[in-house]
Structures are given as structure tokens and as C-alpha cells.
CSV table of C-alpha atoms and ligand atoms in Angstrom, one decimal:
chain,number,residue,atom,x,y,z
A,1,UNK,CA,154.7,-6.6,89.6
A,2,UNK,CA,156.0,-4.5,86.8
A,3,UNK,CA,155.2,-0.9,87.4
A,4,UNK,CA,155.3,2.6,86.0
A,5,UNK,CA,156.4,5.0,88.7
A,6,UNK,CA,156.7,8.8,88.6
A,7,UNK,CA,158.1,10.2,91.8
A,8,UNK,CA,157.6,14.0,92.4
A,9,UNK,CA,158.3,14.8,88.8
A,10,UNK,CA,158.5,18.5,88.0
A,11,UNK,CA,159.0,20.2,84.7
A,12,UNK,CA,159.8,23.8,84.4
A,13,UNK,CA,160.0,25.0,80.8
A,14,UNK,CA,162.5,27.8,79.9
A,15,UNK,CA,159.5,30.1,79.5
A,16,UNK,CA,159.0,29.8,83.2
A,17,UNK,CA,155.9,27.6,82.8
A,18,UNK,CA,155.7,24.9,85.5
A,19,UNK,CA,154.0,22.2,83.5
A,20,UNK,CA,154.4,19.4,86.1
A,21,UNK,CA,154.2,20.1,89.8
A,22,UNK,CA,155.5,17.2,91.9
A,23,UNK,CA,153.6,14.8,89.8
A,24,UNK,CA,153.5,11.4,91.5
A,25,UNK,CA,152.0,8.2,90.0
A,26,UNK,CA,152.3,4.5,90.5
A,27,UNK,CA,150.5,2.1,88.3
A,28,UNK,CA,151.0,-1.5,87.1
A,29,UNK,CA,152.7,-1.4,83.7
A,30,UNK,CA,150.2,-3.7,82.0
A,31,UNK,CA,147.0,-3.3,80.0
A,32,UNK,CA,146.0,0.3,79.2
A,33,UNK,CA,146.5,3.3,81.4
A,34,UNK,CA,144.6,6.4,80.3
A,35,UNK,CA,145.6,9.9,81.3
A,36,UNK,CA,142.9,12.5,80.9
A,37,UNK,CA,143.0,16.2,81.4
A,38,UNK,CA,142.1,19.5,79.9
A,39,UNK,CA,144.2,21.3,77.3
A,40,UNK,CA,147.5,22.4,78.9
A,41,UNK,CA,147.1,20.1,81.9
A,42,UNK,CA,150.5,18.5,81.3
A,43,UNK,CA,149.7,15.2,79.6
A,44,UNK,CA,152.1,15.6,76.7
A,45,UNK,CA,154.8,16.9,78.9
A,46,UNK,CA,154.5,13.7,81.1
A,47,UNK,CA,154.3,11.4,78.1
A,48,UNK,CA,157.4,12.9,76.6
A,49,UNK,CA,159.4,12.6,79.9
A,50,UNK,CA,158.3,8.9,80.3
A,51,UNK,CA,159.1,8.2,76.7
A,52,UNK,CA,162.6,9.6,77.2
A,53,UNK,CA,162.1,12.4,74.7
A,54,UNK,CA,162.2,15.3,77.3
A,55,UNK,CA,164.2,15.8,80.4
A,56,UNK,CA,162.6,16.3,83.7
A,57,UNK,CA,163.5,19.2,86.0
A,58,UNK,CA,163.4,17.3,89.2
A,59,UNK,CA,162.1,14.0,90.6
A,60,UNK,CA,162.4,10.6,89.0
A,61,UNK,CA,160.5,8.1,87.0
A,62,UNK,CA,161.0,4.5,85.9
A,63,UNK,CA,159.1,1.9,83.9
A,64,UNK,CA,159.7,-1.8,84.6
A,65,UNK,CA,162.4,-0.5,87.1
A,66,UNK,CA,164.3,1.2,84.3
A,67,UNK,CA,165.0,4.8,85.0
A,68,UNK,CA,163.9,7.3,82.3
A,69,UNK,CA,166.9,9.6,82.8
A,70,UNK,CA,169.8,7.3,83.9
A,71,UNK,CA,168.9,4.4,81.7
A,72,UNK,CA,167.1,6.1,78.8
A,73,UNK,CA,168.9,4.1,76.0
A,74,UNK,CA,167.8,0.8,77.5
A,75,UNK,CA,164.2,2.0,77.9
A,76,UNK,CA,164.1,3.3,74.3
A,77,UNK,CA,164.6,-0.2,73.0
A,78,UNK,CA,161.3,-1.3,74.5
A,79,UNK,CA,159.3,1.8,73.8
A,80,UNK,CA,157.4,2.9,70.7
A,81,UNK,CA,155.4,6.1,70.7
A,82,UNK,CA,153.1,8.2,68.6
A,83,UNK,CA,153.5,11.8,69.6
A,84,UNK,CA,150.5,14.2,69.7
A,85,UNK,CA,152.0,16.2,66.8
A,86,UNK,CA,153.7,13.3,65.1
A,87,UNK,CA,153.4,13.0,61.3
A,88,UNK,CA,154.4,10.5,58.6
A,89,UNK,CA,157.1,11.2,56.1
A,90,UNK,CA,155.1,12.8,53.3
A,91,UNK,CA,157.1,11.6,50.4
A,92,UNK,CA,157.0,7.9,51.5
A,93,UNK,CA,154.0,5.6,51.2
A,94,UNK,CA,152.7,4.0,54.4
A,95,UNK,CA,154.3,0.7,53.4
A,96,UNK,CA,157.7,2.3,52.8
A,97,UNK,CA,157.4,4.4,56.0
A,98,UNK,CA,156.5,1.6,58.3
A,99,UNK,CA,159.1,-0.8,56.8
A,100,UNK,CA,161.9,1.8,57.1
A,101,UNK,CA,161.0,2.5,60.7
A,102,UNK,CA,161.1,-1.2,61.5
A,103,UNK,CA,164.4,-1.7,59.8
A,104,UNK,CA,165.8,1.4,61.7
A,105,UNK,CA,164.7,-0.4,64.9
A,106,UNK,CA,166.8,-3.3,63.9
A,107,UNK,CA,164.5,-5.8,62.1
A,108,UNK,CA,165.7,-7.5,58.9
A,109,UNK,CA,164.0,-6.4,55.7
A,110,UNK,CA,162.1,-9.7,55.5
A,111,UNK,CA,160.8,-9.5,59.1
A,112,UNK,CA,160.0,-5.8,58.6
A,113,UNK,CA,157.9,-6.6,55.5
A,114,UNK,CA,156.0,-9.4,57.3
A,115,UNK,CA,155.2,-7.1,60.3
A,116,UNK,CA,154.2,-4.2,58.1
A,117,UNK,CA,151.7,-6.3,56.1
A,118,UNK,CA,150.2,-7.8,59.3
A,119,UNK,CA,149.8,-4.4,60.9
A,120,UNK,CA,148.3,-2.7,57.8
A,121,UNK,CA,145.7,-5.5,57.6
A,122,UNK,CA,144.9,-5.2,61.3
A,123,UNK,CA,144.2,-1.5,61.1
A,124,UNK,CA,142.4,-2.0,57.7
A,125,UNK,CA,144.5,0.4,55.8
A,126,UNK,CA,146.0,-1.9,53.2
A,127,UNK,CA,144.3,0.0,50.4
A,128,UNK,CA,146.4,3.1,51.3
A,129,UNK,CA,149.6,1.1,51.6
A,130,UNK,CA,151.1,2.3,48.3
A,131,UNK,CA,149.7,5.9,48.2
A,132,UNK,CA,152.2,8.7,48.8
A,133,UNK,CA,151.4,10.0,52.3
A,134,UNK,CA,151.2,13.5,51.0
A,135,UNK,CA,148.0,12.5,49.3
A,136,UNK,CA,146.4,10.9,52.4
A,137,UNK,CA,143.9,12.5,54.8
A,138,UNK,CA,144.9,13.5,58.3
A,139,UNK,CA,143.0,10.7,59.9
A,140,UNK,CA,144.6,8.0,57.7
A,141,UNK,CA,148.0,9.5,58.5
A,142,UNK,CA,147.3,9.1,62.2
A,143,UNK,CA,146.3,5.5,61.6
A,144,UNK,CA,149.6,4.9,59.8
A,145,UNK,CA,151.4,6.1,62.9
A,146,UNK,CA,149.5,3.8,65.1
A,147,UNK,CA,150.1,1.0,62.6
A,148,UNK,CA,153.8,1.7,62.8
A,149,UNK,CA,154.1,1.3,66.6
A,150,UNK,CA,151.8,-1.8,66.5
A,151,UNK,CA,154.2,-3.4,64.0
A,152,UNK,CA,157.1,-3.1,66.5
A,153,UNK,CA,157.7,-5.5,69.3
A,154,UNK,CA,157.9,-2.7,71.9
A,155,UNK,CA,156.6,-3.7,75.2
A,156,UNK,CA,155.6,-0.2,76.1
A,157,UNK,CA,153.5,1.9,73.7
A,158,UNK,CA,152.8,5.6,74.2
A,159,UNK,CA,149.8,7.0,72.3
A,160,UNK,CA,149.3,10.7,72.8
A,161,UNK,CA,145.7,11.4,71.6
A,162,UNK,CA,145.7,8.6,69.0
A,163,UNK,CA,142.0,9.0,68.1
A,164,UNK,CA,142.0,12.8,67.6
A,165,UNK,CA,140.9,13.5,64.1
A,166,UNK,CA,139.5,10.0,63.5
A,167,UNK,CA,135.9,9.5,62.4
A,168,UNK,CA,133.6,7.5,64.7
A,169,UNK,CA,134.0,4.3,62.8
A,170,UNK,CA,137.8,4.5,62.6
A,171,UNK,CA,137.8,5.3,66.3
A,172,UNK,CA,135.8,2.1,67.0
A,173,UNK,CA,138.2,0.1,64.8
A,174,UNK,CA,141.2,1.6,66.7
A,175,UNK,CA,139.6,0.7,70.0
A,176,UNK,CA,139.3,-3.0,68.9
A,177,UNK,CA,142.9,-3.0,67.9
A,178,UNK,CA,144.0,-1.5,71.2
A,179,UNK,CA,142.0,-4.0,73.2
A,180,UNK,CA,143.9,-6.8,71.3
A,181,UNK,CA,147.2,-5.0,71.6
A,182,UNK,CA,146.9,-4.5,75.4
A,183,UNK,CA,147.2,-8.3,76.0
A,184,UNK,CA,150.9,-8.2,75.2
A,185,UNK,CA,151.8,-4.6,75.6
A,186,UNK,CA,151.5,-1.9,78.1
A,187,UNK,CA,149.7,1.1,76.5
A,188,UNK,CA,150.0,4.6,78.0
A,189,UNK,CA,147.2,6.6,76.4
A,190,UNK,CA,146.1,10.2,76.6
A,191,UNK,CA,142.7,11.2,75.3
A,192,UNK,CA,140.1,13.8,75.3
A,193,UNK,CA,137.4,11.2,74.5
A,194,UNK,CA,136.4,10.2,77.9
A,195,UNK,CA,134.3,7.4,76.6
A,196,UNK,CA,137.5,6.0,75.1
A,197,UNK,CA,139.2,6.0,78.5
A,198,UNK,CA,136.1,4.5,80.1
A,199,UNK,CA,135.8,1.7,77.6
A,200,UNK,CA,139.5,0.8,77.1
A,201,UNK,CA,141.5,1.7,80.2
A,202,UNK,CA,142.3,-0.6,83.1
A,203,UNK,CA,143.3,2.4,85.1
A,204,UNK,CA,142.5,6.1,84.6
A,205,UNK,CA,144.4,9.1,85.9
A,206,UNK,CA,143.1,12.6,85.9
A,207,UNK,CA,145.7,15.4,85.6
A,208,UNK,CA,145.0,19.1,86.2
A,209,UNK,CA,147.5,21.9,86.2
A,210,UNK,CA,150.4,19.5,86.4
A,211,UNK,CA,149.1,17.5,89.3
A,212,UNK,CA,147.4,14.1,89.6
A,213,UNK,CA,143.9,14.7,90.9
A,214,UNK,CA,142.5,11.2,90.9
A,215,UNK,CA,143.6,7.7,90.0
A,216,UNK,CA,141.8,4.4,89.8
A,217,UNK,CA,139.6,2.0,87.8
A,218,UNK,CA,136.3,3.3,86.7
A,219,UNK,CA,134.6,1.7,89.7
A,220,UNK,CA,137.2,3.1,92.1
A,221,UNK,CA,136.7,6.6,90.7
A,222,UNK,CA,132.9,6.3,91.1
A,223,UNK,CA,133.5,5.3,94.7
A,224,UNK,CA,135.5,8.5,95.3
A,225,UNK,CA,132.6,10.6,94.3
A,226,UNK,CA,130.5,11.7,97.3
A,227,UNK,CA,127.4,12.0,95.1
A,228,UNK,CA,127.1,8.9,92.9
A,229,UNK,CA,123.5,9.5,91.8
A,230,UNK,CA,123.1,11.4,88.7
A,231,UNK,CA,119.8,13.0,87.7
A,232,UNK,CA,119.3,14.9,84.5
A,233,UNK,CA,116.3,17.1,84.3
A,234,UNK,CA,115.1,17.2,80.7
A,235,UNK,CA,112.8,20.2,80.9
A,236,UNK,CA,113.0,23.4,82.9
A,237,UNK,CA,111.5,21.7,86.0
A,238,UNK,CA,113.8,23.1,88.6
A,239,UNK,CA,111.9,25.3,91.0
A,240,UNK,CA,114.2,24.9,94.0
A,241,UNK,CA,117.9,23.8,94.3
A,242,UNK,CA,118.8,20.4,95.7
A,243,UNK,CA,119.4,20.1,99.4
A,244,UNK,CA,122.6,18.2,99.1
A,245,UNK,CA,124.9,17.5,96.2
A,246,UNK,CA,126.2,19.3,93.1
A,247,UNK,CA,124.0,21.2,90.8
A,248,UNK,CA,125.2,21.7,87.3
A,249,UNK,CA,123.6,24.0,84.7
A,250,UNK,CA,124.5,22.4,81.4
A,251,UNK,CA,125.3,24.5,78.4
A,252,UNK,CA,122.4,22.9,76.5
A,253,UNK,CA,119.9,24.3,79.1
A,254,UNK,CA,119.4,21.0,80.9
A,255,UNK,CA,120.1,20.6,84.6
A,256,UNK,CA,122.1,17.9,86.3
A,257,UNK,CA,122.1,17.0,89.9
A,258,UNK,CA,124.7,14.7,91.5
A,259,UNK,CA,123.7,13.7,94.9
A,260,UNK,CA,123.4,10.9,97.5
A,261,UNK,CA,121.0,7.9,97.2
A,262,UNK,CA,118.7,9.3,99.9
A,263,UNK,CA,118.5,12.7,98.3
A,264,UNK,CA,118.1,11.2,94.8
A,265,UNK,CA,115.0,9.3,96.0
A,266,UNK,CA,113.5,12.4,97.4
A,267,UNK,CA,114.2,14.5,94.4
A,268,UNK,CA,113.0,11.9,91.9
A,269,UNK,CA,109.7,11.5,93.9
A,270,UNK,CA,109.3,15.2,93.9
A,271,UNK,CA,109.9,15.3,90.1
A,272,UNK,CA,107.4,12.5,89.4
A,273,UNK,CA,104.8,14.2,91.6
A,274,UNK,CA,105.2,17.4,89.6
A,275,UNK,CA,105.2,15.6,86.3
A,276,UNK,CA,108.7,16.8,85.4
A,277,UNK,CA,110.6,14.7,82.8
A,278,UNK,CA,114.0,13.5,84.1
A,279,UNK,CA,116.5,10.6,83.8
A,280,UNK,CA,118.7,8.9,86.3
A,281,UNK,CA,121.9,7.4,85.0
A,282,UNK,CA,125.0,5.8,86.4
A,283,UNK,CA,128.0,8.2,86.5
A,284,UNK,CA,130.0,8.4,83.4
A,285,UNK,CA,133.7,9.4,83.3
A,286,UNK,CA,132.5,12.8,82.0
A,287,UNK,CA,130.5,13.4,85.2
A,288,UNK,CA,133.5,12.3,87.3
A,289,UNK,CA,135.9,14.5,85.3
A,290,UNK,CA,133.6,17.5,85.7
A,291,UNK,CA,133.2,16.8,89.4
A,292,UNK,CA,136.9,16.5,90.0
A,293,UNK,CA,138.2,19.2,87.7
A,294,UNK,CA,135.0,21.4,88.0
A,295,UNK,CA,135.8,23.8,85.2
A,296,UNK,CA,134.3,22.9,81.8
A,297,UNK,CA,130.8,23.9,82.9
A,298,UNK,CA,129.3,26.0,85.6
A,299,UNK,CA,129.2,24.0,88.8
A,300,UNK,CA,127.6,25.2,92.0
A,301,UNK,CA,127.9,23.3,95.2
A,302,UNK,CA,124.8,23.9,97.2
A,303,UNK,CA,125.8,21.7,100.1
A,304,UNK,CA,124.5,23.1,103.4
A,305,UNK,CA,122.6,25.9,101.7
A,306,UNK,CA,119.3,27.0,103.1
A,307,UNK,CA,117.2,26.4,100.0
A,308,UNK,CA,115.8,22.9,99.9
A,309,UNK,CA,114.3,20.9,97.1
B,1,ATP,N1,158.0,23.4,74.8
B,1,ATP,C1,157.3,24.2,75.7
B,1,ATP,N2,157.8,25.3,76.2
B,1,ATP,C2,157.1,26.1,77.1
B,1,ATP,N3,155.9,25.7,77.5
B,1,ATP,C3,155.4,24.5,77.1
B,1,ATP,C4,156.0,23.7,76.2
B,1,ATP,N4,155.3,22.6,75.9
B,1,ATP,C5,154.2,22.8,76.7
B,1,ATP,N5,154.2,23.9,77.4
B,1,ATP,C6,153.2,24.4,78.4
B,1,ATP,O1,153.1,23.4,79.4
B,1,ATP,C7,151.8,23.2,79.8
B,1,ATP,C8,151.4,21.8,79.6
B,1,ATP,O2,151.4,21.5,78.2
B,1,ATP,P1,151.1,20.0,77.6
B,1,ATP,O3,151.4,20.1,76.2
B,1,ATP,O4,151.9,19.0,78.4
B,1,ATP,O5,149.6,19.9,77.9
B,1,ATP,P2,148.5,18.8,77.4
B,1,ATP,O6,147.8,18.3,78.7
B,1,ATP,O7,149.2,17.8,76.6
B,1,ATP,O8,147.5,19.6,76.6
B,1,ATP,P3,146.6,19.2,75.3
B,1,ATP,O9,145.4,18.5,75.8
B,1,ATP,O10,146.2,20.6,74.7
B,1,ATP,O11,147.5,18.5,74.4
B,1,ATP,C9,150.9,24.2,78.9
B,1,ATP,O12,150.7,25.3,79.7
B,1,ATP,C10,151.8,24.5,77.8
B,1,ATP,O13,151.6,25.7,77.2
B,2,MG,MG1,149.0,17.2,74.7
């Protein structure tokens, strides 16, 4: 099977920052792989190394068996990428910009025109096709970049936070396009929208401080969580802490308990008896992310503590 493999990849920037620390990953190079992680976790650094735009300090990586360092030129022919800070050429229209890019990649003018039209239509941005990019909004410019990589025949597409800055409707449209696109391309995606990763990705990786913390399908990630039951208490109905599990005080004043099935039964019965409003939901990627990375909100693990619910 065709794979993407990173083997003990480290990246030390000149500033002394160690952005990747023996990062190891092995995933099938098909469908969508989503890498999620907090700001500064190392996502862009990894994407740039895999897309042959940045050298690694040590370790090795290859996609479809093609080494990112030793065989970068060959890999570049089958890669297209939208960098996190990528921008369009402001004095070109989207149509000119995409067509020029395609011709630069080796397509004839005729083929480039056909591909540009198809891609503009697919992303529903034809009406901006002839507007100078300097006059376009930030979100439309990002769409133009995605449109550009879609128009290529690259087998591997890197999208570093493609939906940042898009409104909810445009984001949904982009998701539809990516679902279509993943049938014939391998898409390596980074995102801060965990719902996006959950809905689109065939496999998800969680990176924190330059290291891979978890990897799997959504179901596999759920199975890794010791406490798969998720109770949200909608009013201030907590009088004692849970006996077993993770207790999270949300920033909105709500409480969340992640716990075992047995404990969830006991807690929910207690809440019903006391007339406290609560909801019990399947774990979302947000919950899993917080559980694994444990930083965005206050998390206390009350396991084996004396106080019982
Ligand atoms: N060119 C650079 N020189 C020095 N340090 C850098 C450079 N680029 C990134 N870093 C540092 O490396 C670490 C990882 O950065 P990176 O951009 O890979 O994170 P990220 O996961 O993409 O974050 P974000 O979600 O904010 O885009 C950060 O601490 C960052 O400050
Ligand atoms: Mg980044």
C-alpha cells in the first residue's frame, strides 16, 4: 500500500527552537489525513518538510516511497500545496493566476484554461474570476488558492489550514469539494476546526510540542480514551466530584465529566434523582483533543481521590 512515512524527524530552527522532536508517523497515502494541534505544535513545520519546502535536521520521510530529501524534485512533480501564509498574486485576477500556475507546472494554455474553468466552477467562485485579486476579500483569496491546487493533477495535496478565514457556508462548500477530491488524491490537511477533521478525515493525528500524541480513525481514537462517556452538566449541579474519570470545568461555567460506563450510569442516576439538568453525548474530537493534550481548559483528574459522587 502507498504510504506516507516520517521516521524520527527532528527540526531545529536556527533560533534554537526544536519544532519537531523525533516525529514518527506512518499512514496510508490515500483519502484525507488531518493533523491537529495547538498553535506552535509543529504542524506547519512538518507540512513544509513533507512538501519539500524545508529541510529536516535529522530523520527521514517519504511519500509513495519517494524520499523528501534525496528525491525532492521527483516528489515536487506530484505535490501541490497551499501554505498557511500563502497568498495570491495581487495584481492578477484569479483566472490569470490559476492559469499561469498551471502553465508553469507544464500544462498547455488550452489545457490550463479548461482546468481553470472547471475548478472555478467547482468552488463556486466564477463570479470573481476576472476581478483583480487586490480587490478580493481574504476568504475568497484562500478559496482561489485551494482552487489552484485542485486544478492541478497532483496526486498529493497539502492544505495547511485551508478553512481559516472562511465563513461557515464557504467552509461547508470546501468540505464538499475535499470529499470529492479525496477519491483521486491524497490530501494532507491541518486544521484548527476539529469538526472539520472529524467529518472529513480518514485518519487523524494529534501533534503536541513536536511529537505525535495519538493517531487513528475517529473510532480508534475514541477507543484509546479510558473514559468514553461524556456527561455535561448544564446547571451548577455538582455537589461532589466524580469517583472515577476526568472532571473539566468549562470556561462557560458548565461542567463536563468523562468517565466509564458504570460510573456514568451511577452519576446520571444521581443527577436524575436530584433533578439536575444534564446531557450525555458521544465523545467529539474536541473532547478527545482536550483529553490528550489537556491544556486548553482546566482539567483535573480525580481518579483515586477520596471524594465520591
Ligand atoms: N522559521 C522559524 N524559525 C524559528 N522558529 C520557528 C520558525 N517557524 C516556526 N517556528 C517555531 O516552531 C514551532 C512550531 O511552529 P509551527 O509553525 O510548525 O506550528 P503550527 O503547529 O503550524 O502552529 P499554528 O497552529 O499556529 O500554525 C513554534 O514554536 C514556532 O514559533
Ligand atoms: Mg501552522
